[in-house]
Short mmCIF file of C-alpha atoms and ligand atoms in Angstrom, two decimals:
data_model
loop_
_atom_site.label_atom_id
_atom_site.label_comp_id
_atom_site.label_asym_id
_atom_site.label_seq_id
_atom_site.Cartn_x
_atom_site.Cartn_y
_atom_site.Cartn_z
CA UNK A 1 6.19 -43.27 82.36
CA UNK A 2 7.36 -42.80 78.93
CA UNK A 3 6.14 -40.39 76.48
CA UNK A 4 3.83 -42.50 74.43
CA UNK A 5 2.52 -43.30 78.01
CA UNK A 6 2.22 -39.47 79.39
CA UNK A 7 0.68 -39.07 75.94
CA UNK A 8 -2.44 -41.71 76.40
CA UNK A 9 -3.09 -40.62 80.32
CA UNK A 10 -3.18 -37.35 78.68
CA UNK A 11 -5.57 -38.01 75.90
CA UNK A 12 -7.79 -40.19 78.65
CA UNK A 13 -8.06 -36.99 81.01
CA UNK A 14 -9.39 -34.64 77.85
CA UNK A 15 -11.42 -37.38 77.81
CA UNK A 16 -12.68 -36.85 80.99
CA UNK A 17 -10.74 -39.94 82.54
CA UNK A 18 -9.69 -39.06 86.43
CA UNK A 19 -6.39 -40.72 87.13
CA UNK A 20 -5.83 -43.15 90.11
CA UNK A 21 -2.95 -42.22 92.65
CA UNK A 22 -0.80 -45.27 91.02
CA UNK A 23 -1.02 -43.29 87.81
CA UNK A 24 -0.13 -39.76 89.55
CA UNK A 25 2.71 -41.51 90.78
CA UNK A 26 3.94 -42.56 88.06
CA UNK A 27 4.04 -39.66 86.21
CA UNK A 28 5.96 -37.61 88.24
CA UNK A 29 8.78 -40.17 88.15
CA UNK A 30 8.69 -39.60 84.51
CA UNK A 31 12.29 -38.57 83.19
CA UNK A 32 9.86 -37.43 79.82
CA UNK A 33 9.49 -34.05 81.90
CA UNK A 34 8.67 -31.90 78.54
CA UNK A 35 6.23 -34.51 77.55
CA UNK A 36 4.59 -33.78 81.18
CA UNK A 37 4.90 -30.31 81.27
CA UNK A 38 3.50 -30.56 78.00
CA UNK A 39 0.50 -32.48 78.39
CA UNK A 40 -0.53 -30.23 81.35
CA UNK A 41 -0.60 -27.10 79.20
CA UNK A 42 -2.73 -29.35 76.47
CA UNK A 43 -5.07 -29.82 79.59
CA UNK A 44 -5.41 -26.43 80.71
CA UNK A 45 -6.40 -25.56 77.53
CA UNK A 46 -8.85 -27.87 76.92
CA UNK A 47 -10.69 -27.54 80.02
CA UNK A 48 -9.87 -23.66 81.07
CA UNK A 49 -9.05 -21.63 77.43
CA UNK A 50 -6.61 -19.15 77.85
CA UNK A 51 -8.37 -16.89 80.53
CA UNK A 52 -6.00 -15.93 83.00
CA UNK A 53 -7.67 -14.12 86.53
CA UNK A 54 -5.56 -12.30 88.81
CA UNK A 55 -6.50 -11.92 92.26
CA UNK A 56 -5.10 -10.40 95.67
CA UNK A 57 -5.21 -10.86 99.41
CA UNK A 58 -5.73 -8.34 102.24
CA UNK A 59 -5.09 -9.51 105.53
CA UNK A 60 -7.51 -7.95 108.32
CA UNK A 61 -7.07 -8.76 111.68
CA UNK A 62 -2.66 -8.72 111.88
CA UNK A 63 -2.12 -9.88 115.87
CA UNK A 64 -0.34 -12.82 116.86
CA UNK A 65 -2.39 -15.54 116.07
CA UNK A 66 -3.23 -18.81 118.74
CA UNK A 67 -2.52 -21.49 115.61
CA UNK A 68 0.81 -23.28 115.46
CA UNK A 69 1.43 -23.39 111.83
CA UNK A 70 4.91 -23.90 111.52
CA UNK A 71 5.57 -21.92 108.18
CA UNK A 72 3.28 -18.72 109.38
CA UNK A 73 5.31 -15.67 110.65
CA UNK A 74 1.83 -14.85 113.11
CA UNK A 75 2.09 -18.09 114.37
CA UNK A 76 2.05 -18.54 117.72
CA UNK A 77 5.22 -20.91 117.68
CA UNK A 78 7.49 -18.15 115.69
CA UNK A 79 9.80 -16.14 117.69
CA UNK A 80 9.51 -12.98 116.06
CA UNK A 81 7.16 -10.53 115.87
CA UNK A 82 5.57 -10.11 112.37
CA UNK A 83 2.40 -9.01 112.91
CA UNK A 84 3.15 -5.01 114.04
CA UNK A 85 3.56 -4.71 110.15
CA UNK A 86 -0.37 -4.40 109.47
CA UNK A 87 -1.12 -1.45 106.76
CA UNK A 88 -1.68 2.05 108.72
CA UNK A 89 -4.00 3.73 106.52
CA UNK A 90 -6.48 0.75 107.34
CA UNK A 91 -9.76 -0.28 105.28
CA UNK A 92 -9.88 3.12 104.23
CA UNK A 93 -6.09 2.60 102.42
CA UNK A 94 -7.37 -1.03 101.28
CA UNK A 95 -10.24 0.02 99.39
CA UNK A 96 -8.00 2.53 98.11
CA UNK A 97 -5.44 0.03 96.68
CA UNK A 98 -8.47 -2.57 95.52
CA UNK A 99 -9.73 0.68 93.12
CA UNK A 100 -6.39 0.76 91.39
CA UNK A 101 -5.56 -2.80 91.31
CA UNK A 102 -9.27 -3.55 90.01
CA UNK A 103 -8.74 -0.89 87.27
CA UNK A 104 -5.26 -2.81 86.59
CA UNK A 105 -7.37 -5.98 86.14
CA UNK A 106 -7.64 -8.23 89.40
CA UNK A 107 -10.53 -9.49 89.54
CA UNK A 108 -11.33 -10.66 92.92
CA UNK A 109 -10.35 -10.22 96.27
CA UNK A 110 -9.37 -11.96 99.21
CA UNK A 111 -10.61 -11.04 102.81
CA UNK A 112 -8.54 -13.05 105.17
CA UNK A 113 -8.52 -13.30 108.43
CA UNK A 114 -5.37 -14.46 110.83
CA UNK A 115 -7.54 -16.22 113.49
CA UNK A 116 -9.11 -19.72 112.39
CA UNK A 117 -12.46 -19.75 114.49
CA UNK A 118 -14.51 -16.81 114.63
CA UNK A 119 -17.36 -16.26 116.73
CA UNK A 120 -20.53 -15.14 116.02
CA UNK A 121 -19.38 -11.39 117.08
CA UNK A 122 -16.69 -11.16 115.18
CA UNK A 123 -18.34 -12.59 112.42
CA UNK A 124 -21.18 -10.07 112.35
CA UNK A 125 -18.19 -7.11 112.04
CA UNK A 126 -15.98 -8.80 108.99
CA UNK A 127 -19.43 -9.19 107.82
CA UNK A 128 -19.94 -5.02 108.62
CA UNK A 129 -16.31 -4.68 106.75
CA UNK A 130 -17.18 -6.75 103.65
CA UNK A 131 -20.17 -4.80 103.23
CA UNK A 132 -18.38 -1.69 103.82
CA UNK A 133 -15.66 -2.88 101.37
CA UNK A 134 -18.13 -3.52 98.67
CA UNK A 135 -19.78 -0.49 98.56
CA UNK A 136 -17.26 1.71 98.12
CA UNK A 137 -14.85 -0.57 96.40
CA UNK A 138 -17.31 -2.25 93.91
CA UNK A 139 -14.70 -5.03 93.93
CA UNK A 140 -15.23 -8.82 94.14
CA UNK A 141 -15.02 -10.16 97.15
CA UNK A 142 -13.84 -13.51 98.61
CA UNK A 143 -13.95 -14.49 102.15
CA UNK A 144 -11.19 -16.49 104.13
CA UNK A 145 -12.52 -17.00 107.31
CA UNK A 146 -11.43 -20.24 108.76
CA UNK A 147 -13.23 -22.86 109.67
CA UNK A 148 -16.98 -21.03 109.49
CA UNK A 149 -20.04 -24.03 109.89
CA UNK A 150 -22.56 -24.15 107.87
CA UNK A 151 -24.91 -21.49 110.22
CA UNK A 152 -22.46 -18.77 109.63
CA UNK A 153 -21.22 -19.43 105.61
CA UNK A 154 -25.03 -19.09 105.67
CA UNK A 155 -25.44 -15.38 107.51
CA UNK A 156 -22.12 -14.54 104.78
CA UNK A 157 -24.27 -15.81 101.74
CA UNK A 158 -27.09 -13.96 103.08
CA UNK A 159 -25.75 -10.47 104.79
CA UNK A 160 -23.41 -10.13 102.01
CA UNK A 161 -23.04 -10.27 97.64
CA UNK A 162 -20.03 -13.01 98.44
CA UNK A 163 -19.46 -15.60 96.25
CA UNK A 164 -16.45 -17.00 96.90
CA UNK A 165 -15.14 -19.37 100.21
CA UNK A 166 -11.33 -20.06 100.51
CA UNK A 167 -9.73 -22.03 102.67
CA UNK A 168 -6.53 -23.93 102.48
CA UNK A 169 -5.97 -27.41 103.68
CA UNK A 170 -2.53 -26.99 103.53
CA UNK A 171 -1.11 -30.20 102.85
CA UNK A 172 -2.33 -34.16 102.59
CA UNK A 173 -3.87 -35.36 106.05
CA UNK A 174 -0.75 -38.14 106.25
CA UNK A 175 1.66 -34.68 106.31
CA UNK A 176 -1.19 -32.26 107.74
CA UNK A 177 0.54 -33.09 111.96
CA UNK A 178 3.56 -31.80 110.89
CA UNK A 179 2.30 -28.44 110.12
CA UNK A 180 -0.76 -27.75 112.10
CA UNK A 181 -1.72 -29.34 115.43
CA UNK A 182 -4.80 -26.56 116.40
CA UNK A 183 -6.46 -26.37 113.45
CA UNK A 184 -8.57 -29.62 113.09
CA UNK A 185 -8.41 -30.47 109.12
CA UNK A 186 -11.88 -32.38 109.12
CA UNK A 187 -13.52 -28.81 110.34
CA UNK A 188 -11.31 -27.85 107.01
CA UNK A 189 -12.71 -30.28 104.99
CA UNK A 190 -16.66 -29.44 106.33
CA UNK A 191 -16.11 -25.81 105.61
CA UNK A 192 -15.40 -26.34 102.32
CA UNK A 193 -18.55 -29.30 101.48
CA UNK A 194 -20.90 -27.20 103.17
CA UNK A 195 -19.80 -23.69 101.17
CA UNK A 196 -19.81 -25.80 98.58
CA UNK A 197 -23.70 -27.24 98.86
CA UNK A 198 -24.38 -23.21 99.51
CA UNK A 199 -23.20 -22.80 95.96
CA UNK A 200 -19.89 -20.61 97.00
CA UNK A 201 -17.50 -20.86 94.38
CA UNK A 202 -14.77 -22.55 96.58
CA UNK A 203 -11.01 -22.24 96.63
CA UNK A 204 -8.79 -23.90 98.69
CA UNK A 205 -4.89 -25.28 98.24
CA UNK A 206 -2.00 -25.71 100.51
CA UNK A 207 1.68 -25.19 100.55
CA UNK A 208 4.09 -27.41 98.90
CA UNK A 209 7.58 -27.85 100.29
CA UNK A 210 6.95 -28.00 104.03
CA UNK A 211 9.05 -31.55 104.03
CA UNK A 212 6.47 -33.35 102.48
CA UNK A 213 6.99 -36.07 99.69
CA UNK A 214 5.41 -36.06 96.44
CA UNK A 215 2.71 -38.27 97.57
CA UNK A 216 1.48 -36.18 100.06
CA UNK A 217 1.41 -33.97 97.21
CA UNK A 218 -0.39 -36.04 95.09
CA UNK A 219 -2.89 -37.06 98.29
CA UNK A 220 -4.04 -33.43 98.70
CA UNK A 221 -4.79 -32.60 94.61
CA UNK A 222 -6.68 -36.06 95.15
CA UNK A 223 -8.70 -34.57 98.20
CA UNK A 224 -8.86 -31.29 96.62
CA UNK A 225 -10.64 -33.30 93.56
CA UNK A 226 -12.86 -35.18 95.92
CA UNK A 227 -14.13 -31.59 97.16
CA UNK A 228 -14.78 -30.46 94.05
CA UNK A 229 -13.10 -26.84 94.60
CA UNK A 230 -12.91 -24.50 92.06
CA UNK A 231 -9.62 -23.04 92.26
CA UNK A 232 -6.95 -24.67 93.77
CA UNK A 233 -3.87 -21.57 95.49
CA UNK A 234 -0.43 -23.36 95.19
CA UNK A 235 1.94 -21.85 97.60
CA UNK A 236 5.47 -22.59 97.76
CA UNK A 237 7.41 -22.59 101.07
CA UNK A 238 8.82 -19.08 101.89
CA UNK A 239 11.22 -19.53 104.99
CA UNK A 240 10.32 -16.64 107.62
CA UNK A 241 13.01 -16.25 110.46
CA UNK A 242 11.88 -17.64 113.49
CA UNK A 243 9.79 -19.58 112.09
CA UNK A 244 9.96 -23.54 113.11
CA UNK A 245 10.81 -23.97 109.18
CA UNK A 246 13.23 -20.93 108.60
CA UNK A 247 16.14 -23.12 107.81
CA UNK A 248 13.73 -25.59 104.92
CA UNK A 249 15.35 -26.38 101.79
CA UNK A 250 13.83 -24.77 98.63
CA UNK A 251 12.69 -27.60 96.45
CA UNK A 252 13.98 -28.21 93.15
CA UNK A 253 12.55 -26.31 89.75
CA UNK A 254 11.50 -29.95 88.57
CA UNK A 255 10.12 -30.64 91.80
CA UNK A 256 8.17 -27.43 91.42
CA UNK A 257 6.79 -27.76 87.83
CA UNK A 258 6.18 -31.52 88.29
CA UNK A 259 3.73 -30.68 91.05
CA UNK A 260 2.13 -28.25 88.97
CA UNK A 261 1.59 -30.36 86.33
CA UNK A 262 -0.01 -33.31 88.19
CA UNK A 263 -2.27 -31.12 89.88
CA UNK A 264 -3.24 -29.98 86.36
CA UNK A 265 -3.61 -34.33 85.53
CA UNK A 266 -5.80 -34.09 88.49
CA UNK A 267 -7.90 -31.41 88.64
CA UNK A 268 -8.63 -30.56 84.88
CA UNK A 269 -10.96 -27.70 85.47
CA UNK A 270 -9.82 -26.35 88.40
CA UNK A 271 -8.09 -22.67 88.36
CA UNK A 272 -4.55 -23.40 89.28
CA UNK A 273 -3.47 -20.17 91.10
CA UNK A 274 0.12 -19.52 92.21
CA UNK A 275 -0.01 -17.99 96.06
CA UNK A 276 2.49 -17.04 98.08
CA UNK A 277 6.48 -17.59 97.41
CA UNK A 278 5.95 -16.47 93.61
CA UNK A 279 9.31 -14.77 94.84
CA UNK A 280 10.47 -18.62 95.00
CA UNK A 281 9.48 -19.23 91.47
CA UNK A 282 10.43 -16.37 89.59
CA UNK A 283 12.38 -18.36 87.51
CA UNK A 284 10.25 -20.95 86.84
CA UNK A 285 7.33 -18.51 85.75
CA UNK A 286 7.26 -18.95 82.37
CA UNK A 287 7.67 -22.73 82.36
CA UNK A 288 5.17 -22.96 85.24
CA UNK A 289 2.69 -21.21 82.53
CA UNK A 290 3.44 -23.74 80.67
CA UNK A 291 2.91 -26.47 82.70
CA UNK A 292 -0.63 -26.05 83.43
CA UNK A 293 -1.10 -23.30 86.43
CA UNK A 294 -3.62 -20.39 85.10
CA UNK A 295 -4.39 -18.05 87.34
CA UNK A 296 -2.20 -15.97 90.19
CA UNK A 297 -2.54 -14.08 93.67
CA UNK A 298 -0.92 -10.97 92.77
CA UNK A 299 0.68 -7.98 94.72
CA UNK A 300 2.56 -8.06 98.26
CA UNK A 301 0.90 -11.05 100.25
CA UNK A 302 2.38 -11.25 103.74
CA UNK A 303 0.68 -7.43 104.82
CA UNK A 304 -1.38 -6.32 102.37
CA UNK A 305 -1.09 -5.72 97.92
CA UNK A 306 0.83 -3.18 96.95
CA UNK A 307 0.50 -2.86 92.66
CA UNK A 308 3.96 -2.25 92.14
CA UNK A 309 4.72 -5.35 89.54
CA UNK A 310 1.48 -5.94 88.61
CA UNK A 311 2.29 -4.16 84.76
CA UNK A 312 5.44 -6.81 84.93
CA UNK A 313 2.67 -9.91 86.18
CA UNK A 314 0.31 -8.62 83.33
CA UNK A 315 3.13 -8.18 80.37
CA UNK A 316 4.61 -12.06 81.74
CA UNK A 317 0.84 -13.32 81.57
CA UNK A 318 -0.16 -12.00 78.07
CA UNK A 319 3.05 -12.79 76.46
CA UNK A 320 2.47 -16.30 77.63
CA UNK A 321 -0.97 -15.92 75.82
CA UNK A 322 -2.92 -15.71 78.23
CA UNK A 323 -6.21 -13.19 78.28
CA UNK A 324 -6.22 -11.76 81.85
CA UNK A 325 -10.45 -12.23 82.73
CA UNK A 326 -11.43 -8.78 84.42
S1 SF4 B 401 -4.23 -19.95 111.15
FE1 SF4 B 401 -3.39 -18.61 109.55
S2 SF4 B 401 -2.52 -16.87 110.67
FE2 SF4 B 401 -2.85 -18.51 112.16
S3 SF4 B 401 -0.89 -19.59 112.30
FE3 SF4 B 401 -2.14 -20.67 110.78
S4 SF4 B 401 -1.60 -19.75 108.79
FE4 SF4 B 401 -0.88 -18.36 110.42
#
């Protein structure tokens, strides 16, 4: 597309216009990159303002996990043993960390769990530990449980103050074998509708450079649109050792911002929240904030959030001019 082009999709989508796949494709073979780039940003701010929310992500349960997602370092196709690292001071050191990181201005955060099914047992205790979490954290909580049905998202709306759902779908369902063969991606997609129809504010998102082609990119912010999510976590490929992926290429910066940006054509309203591998994109921060992303997992993801660059995240977001929402 050329810029006059990129400039009329643009001005349809503020007009509330949702672009067709064709279209998506098209613009990210645009050589008018700044003109892209660009136009995202004038999105964002249209449909989002300048709020900025940071958020974070305790893992609970840290064994090896029975999945076979082949960028996970719990997976149970990695050869190395990641999960020993879980945090020794516990819940007790989490809700610790969640006081000082609230004060510092996250605003919500993420329960996650390794496993993708749990049962009804192990639901009732997460549902103890939220509780738990809650009352002496006074934090905002979001739940990523897997692949709950619509009984059990129910007992979480119910035995708990959630009001969030997250769960990833990782990728589009043409790429989705290539990273996950145990996890079935239509129990994804029903986890989501029916948290959804609960009234859950729902976030889901995937991981982009698993091997997958900009299409498949494009396919999953089109099924992320189709379900409606609220906030859509962009992670970025982060090789692990051992891992069936260790040895994957990094994609390219444009690669990178492109996808953001089309997302942002995509999903106008949705929070676009950089996940795990910010380490990948360090350099690309500040044009990735200005290319339509608003929102960012902060902290140490892979065990659990330490604060130690959250005054750096918070100076980067602000002088980008962004309001961090507490
Ligand atoms: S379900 Fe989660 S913890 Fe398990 S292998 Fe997949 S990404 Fe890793």
């Amino acid at each position: 597309m050329n810029f006059a082009q990129i400039k009329e999709l643009k001005d349809k989508v503020l007009n509330g216009y949702k672009i067709t796949k064709e279209e998506a494709i098209r613009l990210a073979e645009t050589e008018n990159l700044e003109t892209l780039y660009y136009s995202a940003n004038q999105i964002r701010a249209k449909f989002c303002g300048s709020y900025f929310e940071m958020w974070s992500v305790y893992h609970q349960n840290t064994g090896r996990c029975e999945n076979d997602c082949t960028f996970c370092p719990m997976s149970s196709v990695t050869k190395v043993d990641y999960y020993a690292t879980s945090d020794p001071t516990g819940v007790e050191g989490q809700i610790e960390s969640m006081r000082s990181l609230k004060n510092k201005g996250v605003k919500n955060f993420e329960i996650d769990t390794t496993h993708t099914v749990l049962n009804d047992e192990e639901l009732t205790s997460m549902i103890k530990m939220l509780n738990t979490i809650k009352n002496k954290a006074n934090v905002e909580l979001c739940a990523s449980f897997g692949s709950l049905n619509y009984a059990q998202l129910q007992r979480l709306q119910n035995e708990t103050t959630i009001k969030s759902y997250h769960c990833n779908i990782e990728s589009s369902e043409n790429f989705y074998p290539n990273v996950c063969t145990t996890i079935s991606l239509s129990d994804k997609y029903e986890t989501i509708k029916n948290a959804k129809s609960l009234g859950f504010y729902t976030c889901s998102g995937g991981i982009i450079g698993l091997g997958e082609m900009m299409e498949d990119r494009i396919d999953m912010a089109l099924k992320l649109r189709d379900l409606e999510v609220n906030a859509i976590s962009l992670n970025v490929m982060l090789p692990f050792p051992g891992t069936p992926l260790e040895k994957q290429a990094r994609l390219s910066n444009q690669e990178i911002l492109t996808t953001f940006a089309i997302f942002r054509f995509i999903n106008p309203k949705a929070q676009l929240r950089f996940a795990r591998g910010r380490s990948m994109i360090k350099i690309i921060e500040k044009e990735a904030l200005r290319a339509g992303m608003n929102s960012s997992i902060v902290g140490e993801l892979v065990v659990n959030a330490k604060d130690a660059d959250i005054e750096n995240d918070i100076h980067l977001f602000e002088d980008e001019g962004f309001i961090i929402r507490k």
